[in-house]
mmCIF file of N, CA, C and O in Angstrom:
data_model
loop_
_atom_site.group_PDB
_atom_site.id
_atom_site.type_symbol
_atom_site.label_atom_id
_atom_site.label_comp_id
_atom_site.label_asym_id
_atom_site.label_seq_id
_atom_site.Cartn_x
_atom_site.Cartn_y
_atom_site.Cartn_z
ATOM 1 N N UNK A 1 88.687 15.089 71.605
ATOM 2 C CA UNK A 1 89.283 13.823 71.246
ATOM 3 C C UNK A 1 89.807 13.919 69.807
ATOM 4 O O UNK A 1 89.455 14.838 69.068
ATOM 5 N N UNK A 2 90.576 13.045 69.461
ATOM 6 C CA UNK A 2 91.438 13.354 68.346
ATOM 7 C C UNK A 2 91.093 11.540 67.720
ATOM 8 O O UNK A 2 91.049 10.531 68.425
ATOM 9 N N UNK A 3 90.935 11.614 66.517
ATOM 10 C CA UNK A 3 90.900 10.174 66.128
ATOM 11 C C UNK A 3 91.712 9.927 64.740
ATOM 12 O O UNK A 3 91.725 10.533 63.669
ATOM 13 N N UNK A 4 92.642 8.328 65.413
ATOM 14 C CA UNK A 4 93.577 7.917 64.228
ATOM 15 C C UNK A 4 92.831 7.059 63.154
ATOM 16 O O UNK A 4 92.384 6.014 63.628
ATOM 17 N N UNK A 5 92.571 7.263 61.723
ATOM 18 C CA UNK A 5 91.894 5.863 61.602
ATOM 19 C C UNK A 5 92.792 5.693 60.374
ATOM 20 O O UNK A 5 93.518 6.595 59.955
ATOM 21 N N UNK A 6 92.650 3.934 59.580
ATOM 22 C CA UNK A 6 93.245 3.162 58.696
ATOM 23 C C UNK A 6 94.139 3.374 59.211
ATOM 24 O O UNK A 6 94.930 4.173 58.711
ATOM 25 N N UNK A 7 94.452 2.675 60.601
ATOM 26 C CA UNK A 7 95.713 2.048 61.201
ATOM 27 C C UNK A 7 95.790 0.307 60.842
ATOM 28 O O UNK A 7 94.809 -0.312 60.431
ATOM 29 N N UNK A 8 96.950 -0.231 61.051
ATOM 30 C CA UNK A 8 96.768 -1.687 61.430
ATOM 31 C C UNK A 8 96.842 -2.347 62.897
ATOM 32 O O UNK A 8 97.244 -1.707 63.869
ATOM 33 N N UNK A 9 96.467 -3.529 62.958
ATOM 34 C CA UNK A 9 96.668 -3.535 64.278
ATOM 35 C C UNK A 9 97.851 -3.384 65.235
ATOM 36 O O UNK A 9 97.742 -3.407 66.461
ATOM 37 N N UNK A 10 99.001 -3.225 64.552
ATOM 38 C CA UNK A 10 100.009 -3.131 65.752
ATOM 39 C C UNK A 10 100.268 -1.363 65.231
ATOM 40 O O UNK A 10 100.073 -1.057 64.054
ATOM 41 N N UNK A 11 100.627 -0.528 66.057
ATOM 42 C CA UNK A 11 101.032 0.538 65.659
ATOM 43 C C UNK A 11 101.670 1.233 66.853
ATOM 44 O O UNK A 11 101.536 0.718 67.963
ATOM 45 N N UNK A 12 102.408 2.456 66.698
ATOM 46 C CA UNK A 12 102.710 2.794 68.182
ATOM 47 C C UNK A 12 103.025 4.559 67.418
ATOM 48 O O UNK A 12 103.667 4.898 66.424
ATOM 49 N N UNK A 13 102.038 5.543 68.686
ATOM 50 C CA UNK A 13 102.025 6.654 68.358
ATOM 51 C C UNK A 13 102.309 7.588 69.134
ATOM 52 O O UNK A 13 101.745 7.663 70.226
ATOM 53 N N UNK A 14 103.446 8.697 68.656
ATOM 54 C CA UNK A 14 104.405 9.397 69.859
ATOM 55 C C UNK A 14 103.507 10.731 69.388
ATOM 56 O O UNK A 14 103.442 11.214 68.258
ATOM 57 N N UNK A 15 102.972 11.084 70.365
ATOM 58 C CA UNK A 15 102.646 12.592 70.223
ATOM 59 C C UNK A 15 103.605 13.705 70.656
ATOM 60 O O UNK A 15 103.634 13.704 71.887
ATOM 61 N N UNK A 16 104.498 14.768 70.090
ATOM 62 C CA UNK A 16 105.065 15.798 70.661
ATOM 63 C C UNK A 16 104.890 17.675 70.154
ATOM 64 O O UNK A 16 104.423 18.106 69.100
ATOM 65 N N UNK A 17 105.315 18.273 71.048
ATOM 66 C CA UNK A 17 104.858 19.288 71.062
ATOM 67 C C UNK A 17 106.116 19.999 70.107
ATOM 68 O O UNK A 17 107.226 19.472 70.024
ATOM 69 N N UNK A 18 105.765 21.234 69.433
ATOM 70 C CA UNK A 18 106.547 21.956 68.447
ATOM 71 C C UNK A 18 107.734 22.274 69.343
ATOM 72 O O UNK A 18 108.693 22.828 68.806
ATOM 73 N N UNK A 19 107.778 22.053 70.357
ATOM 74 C CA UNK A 19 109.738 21.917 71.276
ATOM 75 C C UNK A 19 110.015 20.805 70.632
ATOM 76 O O UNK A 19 111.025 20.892 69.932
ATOM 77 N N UNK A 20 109.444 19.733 70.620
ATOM 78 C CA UNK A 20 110.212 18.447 70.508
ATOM 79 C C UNK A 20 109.927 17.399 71.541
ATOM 80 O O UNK A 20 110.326 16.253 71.337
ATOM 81 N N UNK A 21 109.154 17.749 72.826
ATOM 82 C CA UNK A 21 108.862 17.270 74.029
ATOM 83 C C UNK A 21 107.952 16.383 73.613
ATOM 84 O O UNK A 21 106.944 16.725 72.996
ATOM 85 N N UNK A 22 108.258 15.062 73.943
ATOM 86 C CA UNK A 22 107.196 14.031 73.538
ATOM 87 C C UNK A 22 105.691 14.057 74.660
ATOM 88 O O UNK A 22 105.964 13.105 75.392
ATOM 89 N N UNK A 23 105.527 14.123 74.721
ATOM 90 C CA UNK A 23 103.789 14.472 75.634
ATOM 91 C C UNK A 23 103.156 13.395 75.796
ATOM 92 O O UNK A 23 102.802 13.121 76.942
ATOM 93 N N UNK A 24 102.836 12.490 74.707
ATOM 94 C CA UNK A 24 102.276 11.082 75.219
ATOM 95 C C UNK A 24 102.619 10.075 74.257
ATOM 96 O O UNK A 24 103.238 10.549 73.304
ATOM 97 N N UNK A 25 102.427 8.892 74.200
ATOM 98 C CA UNK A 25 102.820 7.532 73.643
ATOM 99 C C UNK A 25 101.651 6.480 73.434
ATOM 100 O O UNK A 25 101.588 5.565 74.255
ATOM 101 N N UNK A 26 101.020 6.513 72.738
ATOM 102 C CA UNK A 26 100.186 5.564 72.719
ATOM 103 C C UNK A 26 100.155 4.175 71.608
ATOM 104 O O UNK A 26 99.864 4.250 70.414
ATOM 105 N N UNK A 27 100.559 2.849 72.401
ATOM 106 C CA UNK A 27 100.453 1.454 71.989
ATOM 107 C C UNK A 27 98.942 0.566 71.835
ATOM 108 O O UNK A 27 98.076 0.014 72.514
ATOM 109 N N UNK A 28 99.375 0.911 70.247
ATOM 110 C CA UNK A 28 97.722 -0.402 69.886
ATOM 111 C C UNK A 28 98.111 -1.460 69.747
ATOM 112 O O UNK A 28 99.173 -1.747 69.194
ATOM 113 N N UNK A 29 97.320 -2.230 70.223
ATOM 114 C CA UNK A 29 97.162 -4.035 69.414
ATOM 115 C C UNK A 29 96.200 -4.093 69.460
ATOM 116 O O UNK A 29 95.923 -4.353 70.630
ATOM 117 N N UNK A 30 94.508 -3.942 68.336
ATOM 118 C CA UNK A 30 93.769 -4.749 68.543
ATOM 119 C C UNK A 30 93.746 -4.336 66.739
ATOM 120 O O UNK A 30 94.486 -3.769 65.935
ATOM 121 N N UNK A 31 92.035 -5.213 66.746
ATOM 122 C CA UNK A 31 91.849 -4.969 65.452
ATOM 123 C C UNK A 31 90.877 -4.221 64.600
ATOM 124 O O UNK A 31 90.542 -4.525 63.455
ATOM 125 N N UNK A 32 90.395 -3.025 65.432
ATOM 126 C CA UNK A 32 89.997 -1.542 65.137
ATOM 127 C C UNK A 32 90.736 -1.250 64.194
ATOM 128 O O UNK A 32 91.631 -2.050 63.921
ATOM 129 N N UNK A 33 90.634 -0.328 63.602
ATOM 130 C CA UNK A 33 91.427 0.779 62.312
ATOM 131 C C UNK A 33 91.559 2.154 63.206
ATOM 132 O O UNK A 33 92.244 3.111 62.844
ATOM 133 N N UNK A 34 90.937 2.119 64.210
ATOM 134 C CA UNK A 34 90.579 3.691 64.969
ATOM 135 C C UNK A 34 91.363 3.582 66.336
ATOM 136 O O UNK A 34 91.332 2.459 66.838
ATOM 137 N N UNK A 35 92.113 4.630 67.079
ATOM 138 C CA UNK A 35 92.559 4.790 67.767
ATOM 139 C C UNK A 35 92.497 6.066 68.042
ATOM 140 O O UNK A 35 92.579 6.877 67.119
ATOM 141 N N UNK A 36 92.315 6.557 69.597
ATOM 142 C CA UNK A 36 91.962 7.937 69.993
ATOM 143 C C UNK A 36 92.911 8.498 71.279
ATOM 144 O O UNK A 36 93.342 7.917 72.275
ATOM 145 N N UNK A 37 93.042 9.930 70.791
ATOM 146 C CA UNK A 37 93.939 10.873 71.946
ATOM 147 C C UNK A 37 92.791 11.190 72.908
ATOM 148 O O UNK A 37 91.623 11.294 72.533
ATOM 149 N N UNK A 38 93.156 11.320 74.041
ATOM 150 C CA UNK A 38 91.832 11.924 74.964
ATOM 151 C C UNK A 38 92.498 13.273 74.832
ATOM 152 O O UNK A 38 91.743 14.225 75.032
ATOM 153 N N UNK A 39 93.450 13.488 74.608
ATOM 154 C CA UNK A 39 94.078 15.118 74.718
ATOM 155 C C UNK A 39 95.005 15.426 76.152
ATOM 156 O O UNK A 39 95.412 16.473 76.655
ATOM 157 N N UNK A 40 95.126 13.956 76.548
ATOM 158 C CA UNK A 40 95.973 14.444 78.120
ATOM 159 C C UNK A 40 97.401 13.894 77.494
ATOM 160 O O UNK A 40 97.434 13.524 76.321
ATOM 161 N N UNK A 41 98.746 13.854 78.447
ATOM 162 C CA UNK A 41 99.367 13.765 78.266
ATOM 163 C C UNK A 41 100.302 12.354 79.099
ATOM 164 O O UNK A 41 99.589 11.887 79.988
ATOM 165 N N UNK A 42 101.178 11.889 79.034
ATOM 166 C CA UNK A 42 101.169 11.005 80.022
ATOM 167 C C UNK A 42 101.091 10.725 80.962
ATOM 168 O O UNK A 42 100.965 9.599 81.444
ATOM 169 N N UNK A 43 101.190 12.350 81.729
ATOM 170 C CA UNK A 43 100.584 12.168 83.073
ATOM 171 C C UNK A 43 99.467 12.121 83.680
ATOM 172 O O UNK A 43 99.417 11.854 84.881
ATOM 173 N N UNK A 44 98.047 12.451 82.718
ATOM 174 C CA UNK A 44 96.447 12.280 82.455
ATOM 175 C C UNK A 44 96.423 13.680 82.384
ATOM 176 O O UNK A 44 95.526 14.293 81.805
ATOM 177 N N UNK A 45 97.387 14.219 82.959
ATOM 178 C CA UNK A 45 96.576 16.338 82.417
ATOM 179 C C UNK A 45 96.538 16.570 81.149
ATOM 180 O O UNK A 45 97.418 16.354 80.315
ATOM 181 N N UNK A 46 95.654 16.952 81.031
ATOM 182 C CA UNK A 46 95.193 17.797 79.499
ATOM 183 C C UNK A 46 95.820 18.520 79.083
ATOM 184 O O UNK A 46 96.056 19.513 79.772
ATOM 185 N N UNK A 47 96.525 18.390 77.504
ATOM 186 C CA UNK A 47 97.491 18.783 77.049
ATOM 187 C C UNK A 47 96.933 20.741 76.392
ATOM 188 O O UNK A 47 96.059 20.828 75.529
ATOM 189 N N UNK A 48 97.303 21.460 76.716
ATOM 190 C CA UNK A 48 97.347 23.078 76.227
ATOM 191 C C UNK A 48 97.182 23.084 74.278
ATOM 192 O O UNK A 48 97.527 22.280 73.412
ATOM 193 N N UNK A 49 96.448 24.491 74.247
ATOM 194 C CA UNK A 49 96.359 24.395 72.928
ATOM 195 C C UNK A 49 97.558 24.787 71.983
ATOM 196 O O UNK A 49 98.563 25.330 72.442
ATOM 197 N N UNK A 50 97.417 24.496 70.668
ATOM 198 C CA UNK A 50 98.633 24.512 69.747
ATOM 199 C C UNK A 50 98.781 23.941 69.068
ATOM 200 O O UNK A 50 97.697 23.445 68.759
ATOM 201 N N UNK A 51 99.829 23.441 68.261
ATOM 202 C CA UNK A 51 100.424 22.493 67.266
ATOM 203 C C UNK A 51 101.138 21.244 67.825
ATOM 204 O O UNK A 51 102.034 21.256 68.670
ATOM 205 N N UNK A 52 100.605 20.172 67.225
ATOM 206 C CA UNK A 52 101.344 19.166 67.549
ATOM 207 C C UNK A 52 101.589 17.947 66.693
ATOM 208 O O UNK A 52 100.654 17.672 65.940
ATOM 209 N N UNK A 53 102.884 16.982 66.635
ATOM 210 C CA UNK A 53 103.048 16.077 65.401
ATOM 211 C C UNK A 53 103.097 14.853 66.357
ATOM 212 O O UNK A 53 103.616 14.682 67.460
ATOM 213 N N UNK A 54 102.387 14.088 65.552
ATOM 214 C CA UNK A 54 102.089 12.887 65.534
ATOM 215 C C UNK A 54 103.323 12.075 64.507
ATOM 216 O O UNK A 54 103.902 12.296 63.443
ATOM 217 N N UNK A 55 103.301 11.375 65.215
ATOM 218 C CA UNK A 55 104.884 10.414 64.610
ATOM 219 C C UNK A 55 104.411 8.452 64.728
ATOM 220 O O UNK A 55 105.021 7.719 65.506
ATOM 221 N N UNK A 56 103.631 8.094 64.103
ATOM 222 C CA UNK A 56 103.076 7.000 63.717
ATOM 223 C C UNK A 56 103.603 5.868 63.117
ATOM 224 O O UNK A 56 103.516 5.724 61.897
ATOM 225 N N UNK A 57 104.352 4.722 64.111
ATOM 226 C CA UNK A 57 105.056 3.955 63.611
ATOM 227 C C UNK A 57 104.374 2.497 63.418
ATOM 228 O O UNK A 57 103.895 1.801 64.314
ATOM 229 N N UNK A 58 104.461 2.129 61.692
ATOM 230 C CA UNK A 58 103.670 0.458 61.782
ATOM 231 C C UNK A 58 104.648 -0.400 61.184
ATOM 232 O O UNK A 58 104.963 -0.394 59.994
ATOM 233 N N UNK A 59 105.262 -1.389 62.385
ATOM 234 C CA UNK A 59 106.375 -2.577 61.850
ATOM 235 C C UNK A 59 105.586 -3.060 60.870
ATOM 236 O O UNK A 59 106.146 -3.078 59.774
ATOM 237 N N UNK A 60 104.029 -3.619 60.896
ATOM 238 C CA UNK A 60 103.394 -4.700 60.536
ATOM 239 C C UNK A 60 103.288 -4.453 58.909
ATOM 240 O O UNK A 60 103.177 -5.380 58.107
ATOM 241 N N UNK A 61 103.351 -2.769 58.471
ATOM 242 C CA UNK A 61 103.472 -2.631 57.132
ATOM 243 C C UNK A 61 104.365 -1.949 56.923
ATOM 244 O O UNK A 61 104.136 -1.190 55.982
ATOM 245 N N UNK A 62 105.720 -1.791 57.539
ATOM 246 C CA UNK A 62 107.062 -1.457 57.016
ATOM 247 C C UNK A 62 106.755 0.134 56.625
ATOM 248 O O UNK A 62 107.052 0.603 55.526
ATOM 249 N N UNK A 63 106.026 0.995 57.839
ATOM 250 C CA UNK A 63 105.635 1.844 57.074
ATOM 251 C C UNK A 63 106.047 2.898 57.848
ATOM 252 O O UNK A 63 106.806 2.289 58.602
ATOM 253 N N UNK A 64 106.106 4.378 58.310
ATOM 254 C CA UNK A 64 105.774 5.174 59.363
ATOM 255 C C UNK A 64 105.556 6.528 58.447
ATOM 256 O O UNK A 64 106.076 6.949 57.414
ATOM 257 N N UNK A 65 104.170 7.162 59.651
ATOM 258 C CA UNK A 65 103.837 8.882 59.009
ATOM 259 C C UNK A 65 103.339 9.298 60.374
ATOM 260 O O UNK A 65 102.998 8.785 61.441
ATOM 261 N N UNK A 66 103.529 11.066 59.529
ATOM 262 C CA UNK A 66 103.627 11.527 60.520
ATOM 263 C C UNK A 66 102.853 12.877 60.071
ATOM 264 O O UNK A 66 103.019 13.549 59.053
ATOM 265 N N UNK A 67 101.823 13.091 61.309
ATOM 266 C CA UNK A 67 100.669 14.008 60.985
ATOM 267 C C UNK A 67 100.682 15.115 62.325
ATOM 268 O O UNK A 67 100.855 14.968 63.535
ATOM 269 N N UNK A 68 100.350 16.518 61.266
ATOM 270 C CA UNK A 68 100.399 17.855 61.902
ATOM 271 C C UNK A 68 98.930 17.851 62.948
ATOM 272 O O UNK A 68 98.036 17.179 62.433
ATOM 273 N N UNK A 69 98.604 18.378 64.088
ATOM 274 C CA UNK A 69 97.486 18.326 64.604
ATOM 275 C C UNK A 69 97.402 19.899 65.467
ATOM 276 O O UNK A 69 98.358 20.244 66.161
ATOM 277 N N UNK A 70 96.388 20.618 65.355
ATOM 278 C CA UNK A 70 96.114 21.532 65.793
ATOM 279 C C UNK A 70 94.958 21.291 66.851
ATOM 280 O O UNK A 70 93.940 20.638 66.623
ATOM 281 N N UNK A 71 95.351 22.068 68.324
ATOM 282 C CA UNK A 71 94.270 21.642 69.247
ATOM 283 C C UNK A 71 94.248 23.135 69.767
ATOM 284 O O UNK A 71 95.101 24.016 69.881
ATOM 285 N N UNK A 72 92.781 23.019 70.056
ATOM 286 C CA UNK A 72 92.155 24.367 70.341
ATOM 287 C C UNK A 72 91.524 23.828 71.696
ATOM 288 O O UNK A 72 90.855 22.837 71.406
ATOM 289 N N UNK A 73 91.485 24.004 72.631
ATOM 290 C CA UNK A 73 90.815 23.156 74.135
ATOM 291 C C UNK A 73 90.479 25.061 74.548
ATOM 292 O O UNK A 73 91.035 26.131 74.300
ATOM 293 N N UNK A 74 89.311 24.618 75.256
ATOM 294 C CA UNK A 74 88.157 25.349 75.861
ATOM 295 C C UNK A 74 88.970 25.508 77.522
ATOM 296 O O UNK A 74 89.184 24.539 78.250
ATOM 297 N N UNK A 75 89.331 26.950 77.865
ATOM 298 C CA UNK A 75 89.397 27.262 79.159
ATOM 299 C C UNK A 75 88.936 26.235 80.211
ATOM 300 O O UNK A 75 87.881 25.630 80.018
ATOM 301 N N UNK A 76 89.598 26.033 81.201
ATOM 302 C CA UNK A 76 89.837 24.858 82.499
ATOM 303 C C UNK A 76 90.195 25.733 83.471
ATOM 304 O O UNK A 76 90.538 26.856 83.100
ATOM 305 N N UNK A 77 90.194 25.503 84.524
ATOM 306 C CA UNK A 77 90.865 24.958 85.752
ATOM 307 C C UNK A 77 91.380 23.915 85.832
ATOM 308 O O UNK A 77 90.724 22.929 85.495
ATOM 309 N N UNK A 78 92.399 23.796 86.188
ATOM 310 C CA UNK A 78 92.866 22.561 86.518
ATOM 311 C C UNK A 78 93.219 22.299 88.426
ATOM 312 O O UNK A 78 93.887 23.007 89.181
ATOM 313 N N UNK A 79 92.523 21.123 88.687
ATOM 314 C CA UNK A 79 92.467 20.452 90.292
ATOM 315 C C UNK A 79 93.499 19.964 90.711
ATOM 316 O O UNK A 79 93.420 19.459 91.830
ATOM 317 N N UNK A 80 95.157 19.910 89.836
ATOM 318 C CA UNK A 80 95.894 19.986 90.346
ATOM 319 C C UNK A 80 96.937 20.197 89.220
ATOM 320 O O UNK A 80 96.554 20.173 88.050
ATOM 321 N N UNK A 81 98.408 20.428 89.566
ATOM 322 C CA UNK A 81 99.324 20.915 88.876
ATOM 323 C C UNK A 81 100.420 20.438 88.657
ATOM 324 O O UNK A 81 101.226 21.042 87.949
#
């Protein structure tokens, strides 16, 4: 799991892979500071290891960043493809 924190409550976060391929999208509204990747992608499969940027957009403070993430995931099978 991957965790966002000192977010505000509205935020919206594009995860993509060093192609450029956006992989998943995740929309907050509550009023946590913390928000979490499970590591799948939008289709629920678990995203492969590597580099990936986070692109973090907040209307609510006129703000957006954008963070490098390295994922290392432990050998699978996967139950479908």
């Amino acid at each position: 799991v991957v965790t966002f924190n000192h977010l505000p409550k509205k935020a919206t976060i594009r995860i993509f892979n060093l192609a450029g391929v956006q992989v998943r999208t995740i929309n907050r509204e509550n009023d946590s500071q913390f928000e979490r990747w499970d590591l799948k992608n939008d289709s629920g499969l678990p995203v492969g290891s590597g580099l990936y940027i986070a692109y973090i957009d907040m209307p609510d403070v006129n703000a957006t960043k954008i963070v490098k993430i390295a994922i290392v995931q432990e050998q699978q099978i996967l139950d479908r493809y």
